[in-house]
mmCIF file of C-alpha atoms in Angstrom:
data_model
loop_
_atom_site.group_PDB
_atom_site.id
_atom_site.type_symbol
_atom_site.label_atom_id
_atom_site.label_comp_id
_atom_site.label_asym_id
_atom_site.label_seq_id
_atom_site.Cartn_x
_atom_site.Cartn_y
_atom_site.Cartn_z
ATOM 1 C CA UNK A 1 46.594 117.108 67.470
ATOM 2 C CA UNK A 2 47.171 118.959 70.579
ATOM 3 C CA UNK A 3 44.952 121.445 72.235
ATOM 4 C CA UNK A 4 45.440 124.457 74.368
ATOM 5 C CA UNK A 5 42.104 124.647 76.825
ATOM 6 C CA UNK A 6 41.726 127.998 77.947
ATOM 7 C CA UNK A 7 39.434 128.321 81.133
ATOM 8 C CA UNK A 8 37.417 130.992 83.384
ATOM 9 C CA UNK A 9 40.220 131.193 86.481
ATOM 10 C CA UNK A 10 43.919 129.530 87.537
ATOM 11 C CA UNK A 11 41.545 127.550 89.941
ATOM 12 C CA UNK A 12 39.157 126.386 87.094
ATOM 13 C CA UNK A 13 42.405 125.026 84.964
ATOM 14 C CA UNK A 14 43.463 123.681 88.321
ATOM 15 C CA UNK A 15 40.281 121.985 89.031
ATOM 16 C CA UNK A 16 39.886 120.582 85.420
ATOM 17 C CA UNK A 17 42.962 119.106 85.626
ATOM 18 C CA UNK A 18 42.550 117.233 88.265
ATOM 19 C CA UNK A 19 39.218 116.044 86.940
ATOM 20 C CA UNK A 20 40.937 114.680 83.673
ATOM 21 C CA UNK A 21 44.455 113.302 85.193
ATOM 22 C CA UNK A 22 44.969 109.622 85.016
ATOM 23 C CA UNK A 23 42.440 109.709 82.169
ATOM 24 C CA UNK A 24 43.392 108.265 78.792
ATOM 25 C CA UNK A 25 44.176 111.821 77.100
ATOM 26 C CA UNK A 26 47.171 113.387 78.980
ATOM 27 C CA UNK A 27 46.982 116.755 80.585
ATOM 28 C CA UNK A 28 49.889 119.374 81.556
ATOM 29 C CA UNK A 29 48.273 122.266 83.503
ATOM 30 C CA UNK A 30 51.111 125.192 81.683
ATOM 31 C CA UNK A 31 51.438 128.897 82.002
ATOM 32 C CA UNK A 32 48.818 130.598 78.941
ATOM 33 C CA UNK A 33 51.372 130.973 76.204
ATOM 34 C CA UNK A 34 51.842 135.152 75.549
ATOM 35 C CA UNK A 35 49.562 134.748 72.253
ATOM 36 C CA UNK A 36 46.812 134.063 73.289
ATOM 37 C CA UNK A 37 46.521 135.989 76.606
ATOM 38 C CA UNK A 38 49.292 138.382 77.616
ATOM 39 C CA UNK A 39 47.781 138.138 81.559
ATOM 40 C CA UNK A 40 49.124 135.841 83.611
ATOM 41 C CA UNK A 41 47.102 132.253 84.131
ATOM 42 C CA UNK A 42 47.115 128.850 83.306
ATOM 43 C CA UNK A 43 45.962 126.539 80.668
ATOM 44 C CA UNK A 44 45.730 122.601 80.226
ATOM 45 C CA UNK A 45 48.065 121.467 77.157
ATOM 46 C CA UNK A 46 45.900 118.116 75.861
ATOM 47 C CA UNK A 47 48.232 116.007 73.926
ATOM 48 C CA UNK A 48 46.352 113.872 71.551
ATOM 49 C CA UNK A 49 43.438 115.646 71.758
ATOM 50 C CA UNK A 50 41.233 114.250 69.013
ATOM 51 C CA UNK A 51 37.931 113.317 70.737
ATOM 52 C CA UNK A 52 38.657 115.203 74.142
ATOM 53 C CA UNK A 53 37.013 118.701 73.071
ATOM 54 C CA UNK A 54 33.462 117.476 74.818
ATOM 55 C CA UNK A 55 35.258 116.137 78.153
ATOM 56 C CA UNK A 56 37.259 119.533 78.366
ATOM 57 C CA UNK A 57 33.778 121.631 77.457
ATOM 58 C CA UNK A 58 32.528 119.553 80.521
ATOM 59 C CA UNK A 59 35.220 120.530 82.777
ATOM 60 C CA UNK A 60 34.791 124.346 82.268
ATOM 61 C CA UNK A 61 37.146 125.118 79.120
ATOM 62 C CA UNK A 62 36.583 128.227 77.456
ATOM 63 C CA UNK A 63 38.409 128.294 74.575
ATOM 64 C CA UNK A 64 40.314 125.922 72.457
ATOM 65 C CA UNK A 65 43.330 126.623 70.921
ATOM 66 C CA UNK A 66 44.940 124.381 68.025
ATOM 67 C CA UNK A 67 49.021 124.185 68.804
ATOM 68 C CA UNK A 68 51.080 123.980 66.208
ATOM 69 C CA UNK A 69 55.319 123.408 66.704
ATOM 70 C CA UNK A 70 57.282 124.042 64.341
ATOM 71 C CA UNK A 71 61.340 123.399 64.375
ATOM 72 C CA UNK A 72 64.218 124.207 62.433
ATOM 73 C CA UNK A 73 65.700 120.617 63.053
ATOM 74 C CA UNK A 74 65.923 118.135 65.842
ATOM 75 C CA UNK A 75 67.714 120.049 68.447
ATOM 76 C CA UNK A 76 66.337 123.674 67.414
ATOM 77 C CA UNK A 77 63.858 125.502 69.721
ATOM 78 C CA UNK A 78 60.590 124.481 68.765
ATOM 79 C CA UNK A 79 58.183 128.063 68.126
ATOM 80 C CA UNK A 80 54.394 127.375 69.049
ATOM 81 C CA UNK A 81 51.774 128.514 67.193
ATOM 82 C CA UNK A 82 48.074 129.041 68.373
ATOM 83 C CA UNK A 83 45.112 129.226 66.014
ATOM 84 C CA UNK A 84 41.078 128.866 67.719
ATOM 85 C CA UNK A 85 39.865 125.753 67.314
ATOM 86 C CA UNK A 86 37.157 124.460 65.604
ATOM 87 C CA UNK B 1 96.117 122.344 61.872
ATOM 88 C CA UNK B 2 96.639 120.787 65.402
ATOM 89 C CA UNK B 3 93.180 120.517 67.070
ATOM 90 C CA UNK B 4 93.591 120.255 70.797
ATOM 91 C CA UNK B 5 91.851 117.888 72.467
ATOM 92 C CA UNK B 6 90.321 117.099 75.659
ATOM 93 C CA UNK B 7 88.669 113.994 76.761
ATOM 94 C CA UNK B 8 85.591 112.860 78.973
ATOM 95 C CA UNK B 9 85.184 109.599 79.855
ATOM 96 C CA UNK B 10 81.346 109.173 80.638
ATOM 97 C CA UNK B 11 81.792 105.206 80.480
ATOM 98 C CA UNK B 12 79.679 103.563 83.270
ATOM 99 C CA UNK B 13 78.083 106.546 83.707
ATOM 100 C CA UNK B 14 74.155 107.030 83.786
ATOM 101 C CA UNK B 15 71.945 109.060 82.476
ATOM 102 C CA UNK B 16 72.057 112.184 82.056
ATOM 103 C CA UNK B 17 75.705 112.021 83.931
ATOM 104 C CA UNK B 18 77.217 112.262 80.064
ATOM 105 C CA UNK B 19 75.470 114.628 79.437
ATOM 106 C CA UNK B 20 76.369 116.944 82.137
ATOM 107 C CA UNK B 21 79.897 116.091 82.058
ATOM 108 C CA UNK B 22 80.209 117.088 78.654
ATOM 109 C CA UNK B 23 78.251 120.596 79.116
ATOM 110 C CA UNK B 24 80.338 121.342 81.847
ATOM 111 C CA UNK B 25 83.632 120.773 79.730
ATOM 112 C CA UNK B 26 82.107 122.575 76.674
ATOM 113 C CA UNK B 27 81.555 125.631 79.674
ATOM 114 C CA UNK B 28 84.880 125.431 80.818
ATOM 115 C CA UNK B 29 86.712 125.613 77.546
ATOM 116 C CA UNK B 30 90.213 125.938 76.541
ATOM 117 C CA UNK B 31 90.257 123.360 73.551
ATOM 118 C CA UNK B 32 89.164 123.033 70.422
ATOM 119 C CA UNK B 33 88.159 119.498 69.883
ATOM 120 C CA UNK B 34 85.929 117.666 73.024
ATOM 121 C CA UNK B 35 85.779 113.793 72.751
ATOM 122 C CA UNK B 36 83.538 111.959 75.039
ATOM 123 C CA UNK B 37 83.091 108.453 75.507
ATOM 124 C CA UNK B 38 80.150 106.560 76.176
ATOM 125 C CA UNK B 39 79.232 102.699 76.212
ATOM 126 C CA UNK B 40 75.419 102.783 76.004
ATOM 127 C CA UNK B 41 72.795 103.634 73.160
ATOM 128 C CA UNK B 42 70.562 106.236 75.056
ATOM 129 C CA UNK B 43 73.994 108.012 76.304
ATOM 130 C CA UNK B 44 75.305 108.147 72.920
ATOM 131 C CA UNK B 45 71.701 109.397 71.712
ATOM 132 C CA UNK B 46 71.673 111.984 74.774
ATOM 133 C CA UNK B 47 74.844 113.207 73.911
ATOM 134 C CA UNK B 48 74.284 114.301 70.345
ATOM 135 C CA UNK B 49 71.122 115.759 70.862
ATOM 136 C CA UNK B 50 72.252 118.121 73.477
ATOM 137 C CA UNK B 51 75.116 118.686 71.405
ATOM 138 C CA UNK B 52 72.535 120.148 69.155
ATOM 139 C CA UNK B 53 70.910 122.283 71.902
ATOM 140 C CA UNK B 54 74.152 123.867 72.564
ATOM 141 C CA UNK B 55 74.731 124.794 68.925
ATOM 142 C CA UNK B 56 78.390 122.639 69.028
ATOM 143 C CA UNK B 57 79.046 120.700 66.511
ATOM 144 C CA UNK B 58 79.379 116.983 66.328
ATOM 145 C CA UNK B 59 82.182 116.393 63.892
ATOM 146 C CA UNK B 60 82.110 112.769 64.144
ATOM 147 C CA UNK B 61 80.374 109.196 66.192
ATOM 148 C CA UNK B 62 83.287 106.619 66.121
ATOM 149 C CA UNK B 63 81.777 102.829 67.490
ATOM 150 C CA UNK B 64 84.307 100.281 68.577
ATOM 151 C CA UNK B 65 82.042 96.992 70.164
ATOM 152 C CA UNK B 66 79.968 98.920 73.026
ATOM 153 C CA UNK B 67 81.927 102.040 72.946
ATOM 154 C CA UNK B 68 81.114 105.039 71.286
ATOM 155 C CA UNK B 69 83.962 107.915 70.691
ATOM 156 C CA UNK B 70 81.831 111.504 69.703
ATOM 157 C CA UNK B 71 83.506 114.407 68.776
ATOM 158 C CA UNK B 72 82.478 117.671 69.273
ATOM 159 C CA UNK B 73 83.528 121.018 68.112
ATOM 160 C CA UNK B 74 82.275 123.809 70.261
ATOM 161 C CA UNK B 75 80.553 126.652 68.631
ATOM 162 C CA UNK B 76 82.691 129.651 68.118
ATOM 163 C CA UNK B 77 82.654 132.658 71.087
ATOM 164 C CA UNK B 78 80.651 135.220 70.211
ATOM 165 C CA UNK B 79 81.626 138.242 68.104
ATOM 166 C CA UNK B 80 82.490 141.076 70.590
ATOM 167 C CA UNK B 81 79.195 143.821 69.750
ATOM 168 C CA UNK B 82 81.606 146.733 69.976
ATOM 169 C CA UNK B 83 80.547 150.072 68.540
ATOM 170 C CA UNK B 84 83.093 151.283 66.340
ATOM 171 C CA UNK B 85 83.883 154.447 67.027
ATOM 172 C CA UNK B 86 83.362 157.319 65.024
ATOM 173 C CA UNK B 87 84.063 160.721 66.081
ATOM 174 C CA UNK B 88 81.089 162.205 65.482
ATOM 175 C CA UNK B 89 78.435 164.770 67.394
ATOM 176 C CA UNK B 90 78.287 162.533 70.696
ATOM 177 C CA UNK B 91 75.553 160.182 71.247
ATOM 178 C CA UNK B 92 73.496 158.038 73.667
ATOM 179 C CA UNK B 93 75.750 156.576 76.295
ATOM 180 C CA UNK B 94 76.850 153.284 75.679
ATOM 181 C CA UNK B 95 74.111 150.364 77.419
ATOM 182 C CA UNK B 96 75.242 148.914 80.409
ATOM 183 C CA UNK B 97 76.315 145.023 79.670
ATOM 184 C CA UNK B 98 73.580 142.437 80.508
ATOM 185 C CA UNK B 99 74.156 140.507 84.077
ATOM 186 C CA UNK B 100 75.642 137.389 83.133
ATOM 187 C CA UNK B 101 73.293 134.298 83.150
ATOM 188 C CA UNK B 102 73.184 132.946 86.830
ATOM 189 C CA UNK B 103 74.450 129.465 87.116
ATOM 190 C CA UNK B 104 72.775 128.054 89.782
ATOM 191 C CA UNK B 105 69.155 128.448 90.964
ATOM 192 C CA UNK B 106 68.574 128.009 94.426
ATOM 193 C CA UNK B 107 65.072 126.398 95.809
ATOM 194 C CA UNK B 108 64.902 126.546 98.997
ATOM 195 C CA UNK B 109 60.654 125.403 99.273
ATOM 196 C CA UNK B 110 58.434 123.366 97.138
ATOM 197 C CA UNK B 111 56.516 126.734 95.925
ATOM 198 C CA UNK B 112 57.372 130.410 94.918
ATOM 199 C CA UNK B 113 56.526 132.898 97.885
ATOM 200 C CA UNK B 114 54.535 133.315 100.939
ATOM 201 C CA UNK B 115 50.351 134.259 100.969
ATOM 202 C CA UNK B 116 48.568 131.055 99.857
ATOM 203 C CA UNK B 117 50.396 127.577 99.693
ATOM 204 C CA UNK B 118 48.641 126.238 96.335
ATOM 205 C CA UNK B 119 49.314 129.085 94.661
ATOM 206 C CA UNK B 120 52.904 129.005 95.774
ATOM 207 C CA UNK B 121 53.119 125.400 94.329
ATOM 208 C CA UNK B 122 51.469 126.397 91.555
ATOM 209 C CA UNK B 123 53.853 129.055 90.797
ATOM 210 C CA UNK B 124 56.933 126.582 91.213
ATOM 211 C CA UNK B 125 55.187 124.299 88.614
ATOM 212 C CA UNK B 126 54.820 127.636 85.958
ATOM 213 C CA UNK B 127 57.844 128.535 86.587
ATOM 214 C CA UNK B 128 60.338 124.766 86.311
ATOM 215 C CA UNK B 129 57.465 124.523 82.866
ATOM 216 C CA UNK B 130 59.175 127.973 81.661
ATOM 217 C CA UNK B 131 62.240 127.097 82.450
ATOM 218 C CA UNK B 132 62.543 123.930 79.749
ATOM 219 C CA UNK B 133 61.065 126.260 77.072
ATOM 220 C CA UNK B 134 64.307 129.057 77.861
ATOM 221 C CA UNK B 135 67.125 129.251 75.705
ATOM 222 C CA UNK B 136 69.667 129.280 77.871
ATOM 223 C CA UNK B 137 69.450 127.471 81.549
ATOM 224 C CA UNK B 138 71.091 127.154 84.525
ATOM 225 C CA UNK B 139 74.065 124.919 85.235
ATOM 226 C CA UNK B 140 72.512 123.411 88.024
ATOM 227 C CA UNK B 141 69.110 123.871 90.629
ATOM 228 C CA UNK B 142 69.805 123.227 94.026
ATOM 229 C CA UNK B 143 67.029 121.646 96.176
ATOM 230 C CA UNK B 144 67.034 122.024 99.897
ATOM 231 C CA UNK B 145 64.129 121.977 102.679
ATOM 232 C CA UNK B 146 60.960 122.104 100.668
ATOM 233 C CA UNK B 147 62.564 122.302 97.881
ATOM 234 C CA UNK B 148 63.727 118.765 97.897
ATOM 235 C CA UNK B 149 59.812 117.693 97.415
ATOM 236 C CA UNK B 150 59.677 118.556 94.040
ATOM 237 C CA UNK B 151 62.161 115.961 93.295
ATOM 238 C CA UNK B 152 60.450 112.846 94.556
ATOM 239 C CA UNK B 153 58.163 110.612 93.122
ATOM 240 C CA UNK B 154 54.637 111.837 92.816
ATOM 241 C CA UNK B 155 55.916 115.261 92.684
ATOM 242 C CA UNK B 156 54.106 117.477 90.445
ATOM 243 C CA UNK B 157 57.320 119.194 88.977
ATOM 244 C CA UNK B 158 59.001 116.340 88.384
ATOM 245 C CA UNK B 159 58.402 116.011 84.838
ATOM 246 C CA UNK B 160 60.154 119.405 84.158
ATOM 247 C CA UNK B 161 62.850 118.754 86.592
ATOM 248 C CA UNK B 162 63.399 115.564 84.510
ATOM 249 C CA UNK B 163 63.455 117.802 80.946
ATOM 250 C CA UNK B 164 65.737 119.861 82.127
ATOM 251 C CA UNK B 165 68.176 116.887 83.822
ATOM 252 C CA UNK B 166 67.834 115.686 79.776
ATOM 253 C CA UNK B 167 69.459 119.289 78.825
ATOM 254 C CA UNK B 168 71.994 118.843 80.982
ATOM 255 C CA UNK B 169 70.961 121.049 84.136
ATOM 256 C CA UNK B 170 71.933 119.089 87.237
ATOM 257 C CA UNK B 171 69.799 118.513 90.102
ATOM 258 C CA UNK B 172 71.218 118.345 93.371
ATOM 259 C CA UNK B 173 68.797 117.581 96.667
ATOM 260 C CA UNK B 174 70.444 118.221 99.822
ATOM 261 C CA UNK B 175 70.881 114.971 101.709
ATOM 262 C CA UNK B 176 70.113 116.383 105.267
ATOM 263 C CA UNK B 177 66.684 117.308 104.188
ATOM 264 C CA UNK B 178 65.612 114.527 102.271
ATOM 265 C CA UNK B 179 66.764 112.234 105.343
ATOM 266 C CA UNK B 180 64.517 114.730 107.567
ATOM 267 C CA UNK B 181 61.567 114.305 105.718
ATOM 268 C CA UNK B 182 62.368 110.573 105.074
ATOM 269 C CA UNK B 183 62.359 110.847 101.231
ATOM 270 C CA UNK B 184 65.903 109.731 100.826
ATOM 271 C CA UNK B 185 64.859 106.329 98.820
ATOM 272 C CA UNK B 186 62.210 108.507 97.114
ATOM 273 C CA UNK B 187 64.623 110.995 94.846
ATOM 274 C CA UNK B 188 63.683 110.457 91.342
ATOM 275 C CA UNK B 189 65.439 112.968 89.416
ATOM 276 C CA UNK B 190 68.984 114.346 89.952
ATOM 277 C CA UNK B 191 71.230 113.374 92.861
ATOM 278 C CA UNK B 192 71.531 113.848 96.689
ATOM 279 C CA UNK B 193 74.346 116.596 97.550
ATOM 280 C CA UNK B 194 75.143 118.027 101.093
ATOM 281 C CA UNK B 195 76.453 121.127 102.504
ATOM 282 C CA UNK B 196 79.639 121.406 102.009
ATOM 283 C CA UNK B 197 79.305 121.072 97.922
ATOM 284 C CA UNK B 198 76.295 123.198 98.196
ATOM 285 C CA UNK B 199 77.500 125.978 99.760
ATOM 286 C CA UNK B 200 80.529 125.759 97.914
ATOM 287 C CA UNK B 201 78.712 126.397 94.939
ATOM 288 C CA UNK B 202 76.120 129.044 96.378
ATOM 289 C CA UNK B 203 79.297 130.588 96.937
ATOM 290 C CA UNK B 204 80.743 131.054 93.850
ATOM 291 C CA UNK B 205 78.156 133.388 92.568
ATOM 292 C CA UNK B 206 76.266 134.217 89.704
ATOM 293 C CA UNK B 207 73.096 132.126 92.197
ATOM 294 C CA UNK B 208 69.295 133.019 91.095
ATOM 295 C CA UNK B 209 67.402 131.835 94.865
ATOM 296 C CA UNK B 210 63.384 131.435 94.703
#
């Protein structure tokens, strides 16, 4: 399952992501995709996430976001879909 | 019907160097049939997926021992959108054409604009991230003075740079500057370029510079 972790400022993502790399559960510090915040900002994708929801409450996450991709067939453009999470 | 063909011979070649030799053939046309050659399982695999991106088709994999022959049909040009006209009461002017898609995008420093240097390297990682989610990308992104940084191990960036390598966007890092800041050994995506190719291909145009 991967997560989107939503968090207070830019420098709060930054900050958590630095707190979490080189931990088991990967982190990608992204851009917040357009549905779920139109302003600009950024977000930590969490690959795998099952188990990490605590550690990223920890770190200052505000929201979590379930991500769901969904493609047409191997080399289509994968669409994203968000839904809160729990 | 007599297909023509054209061939690429990406044998001996690494990754992604078959793939960007065949999306630079598919851009340049002028045949209807593309057959490239590899002789290594990751190429071959390379190949056909981008093939995919590109929405060609791949009409057929032929394996002889450790070569592979795959043929690819390009995807047809677009229709022309033309109005048709009708003489009717006059109407909203026509829309200007879209700019064309720029080729090449210039990075000249290891982060977006001046003001505050994390958030300028911030901004450099947002934007390579939103580059391998775009449809269509660049030909090529040329690296020089900072720039070169986010090529090198350790960098930040370099996971995107290496996404979009796999789609066939070729990195070049000006030589001069990686020697300067002594990271010549330390390139770990794309490959070292110098002057006289670079400007020769700032030159041509159609150049998006951060």
């Amino acid at each position: 399952m991967d997560l989107i972790a939503t968090f207070p400022s830019s420098q709060a993502a930054l900050g958590a992501e630095q707190a979490l790399k080189g931990e088991a559960t990967p982190v990608e510090l992204i851009p917040v995709p357009r549905q779920i915040r139109s302003d600009c900002g950024f977000c930590l994708l969490v690959q795998g996430a099952e188990g990490a929801c605590e550690r990223l409450r920890a770190c200052g996450a505000q929201e979590l976001w379930r991500v769901t991709a969904t493609q047409a067939g191997p080399s289509s453009r994968k669409v994203y879909s968000y839904e809160r999470y729990p | 019907m007599n297909d023509t063909r054209r061939t690429v011979d990406a044998r001996g070649q690494a990754c992604p160097q078959p793939v960007i030799l065949t999306r630079k053939a598919l851009a340049e046309g002028g045949f209807d049939l593309l057959e490239v050659l590899v002789d290594d399982a990751s190429s071959l695999e390379n190949v056909v997926r981008f093939v995919g991106y590109a929405k060609c088709a791949v009409e057929a994999v032929e394996t002889e021992g450790t070569t592979s022959r795959i043929l690819i049909r390009p995807a047809p040009p677009a229709p022309a959108t033309a109005e048709p006209r009708v003489f009717a009461t006059p109407g909203p002017a026509p829309a200007p054409a879209p700019a064309p898609q720029p080729a090449t995008v210039f990075i000249a420093s290891a982060g977006i604009g001046a003001g505050d240097d994390q958030l300028a390297a911030l901004l450099m990682r947002a934007f390579l991230y939103t580059l391998t989610e775009s449809e269509t990308l660049p030909m090529r992104i040329i690296l020089m003075n900072g720039g070169v940084r986010l090529a090198v191990e350790g960098s930040e960036s370099l996971v995107n740079l290496r996404r979009l390598a796999e789609r066939g966007v070729e990195i070049l890092a000006c030589g001069t500057c990686l020697e300067f800041y002594q990271l010549k050994d330390a390139l770990a995506v794309g490959r070292v370029s110098n002057m006289y190719e670079i400007a020769g291909l700032l030159l041509q145009g159609r150049t998006l510079s951060l």
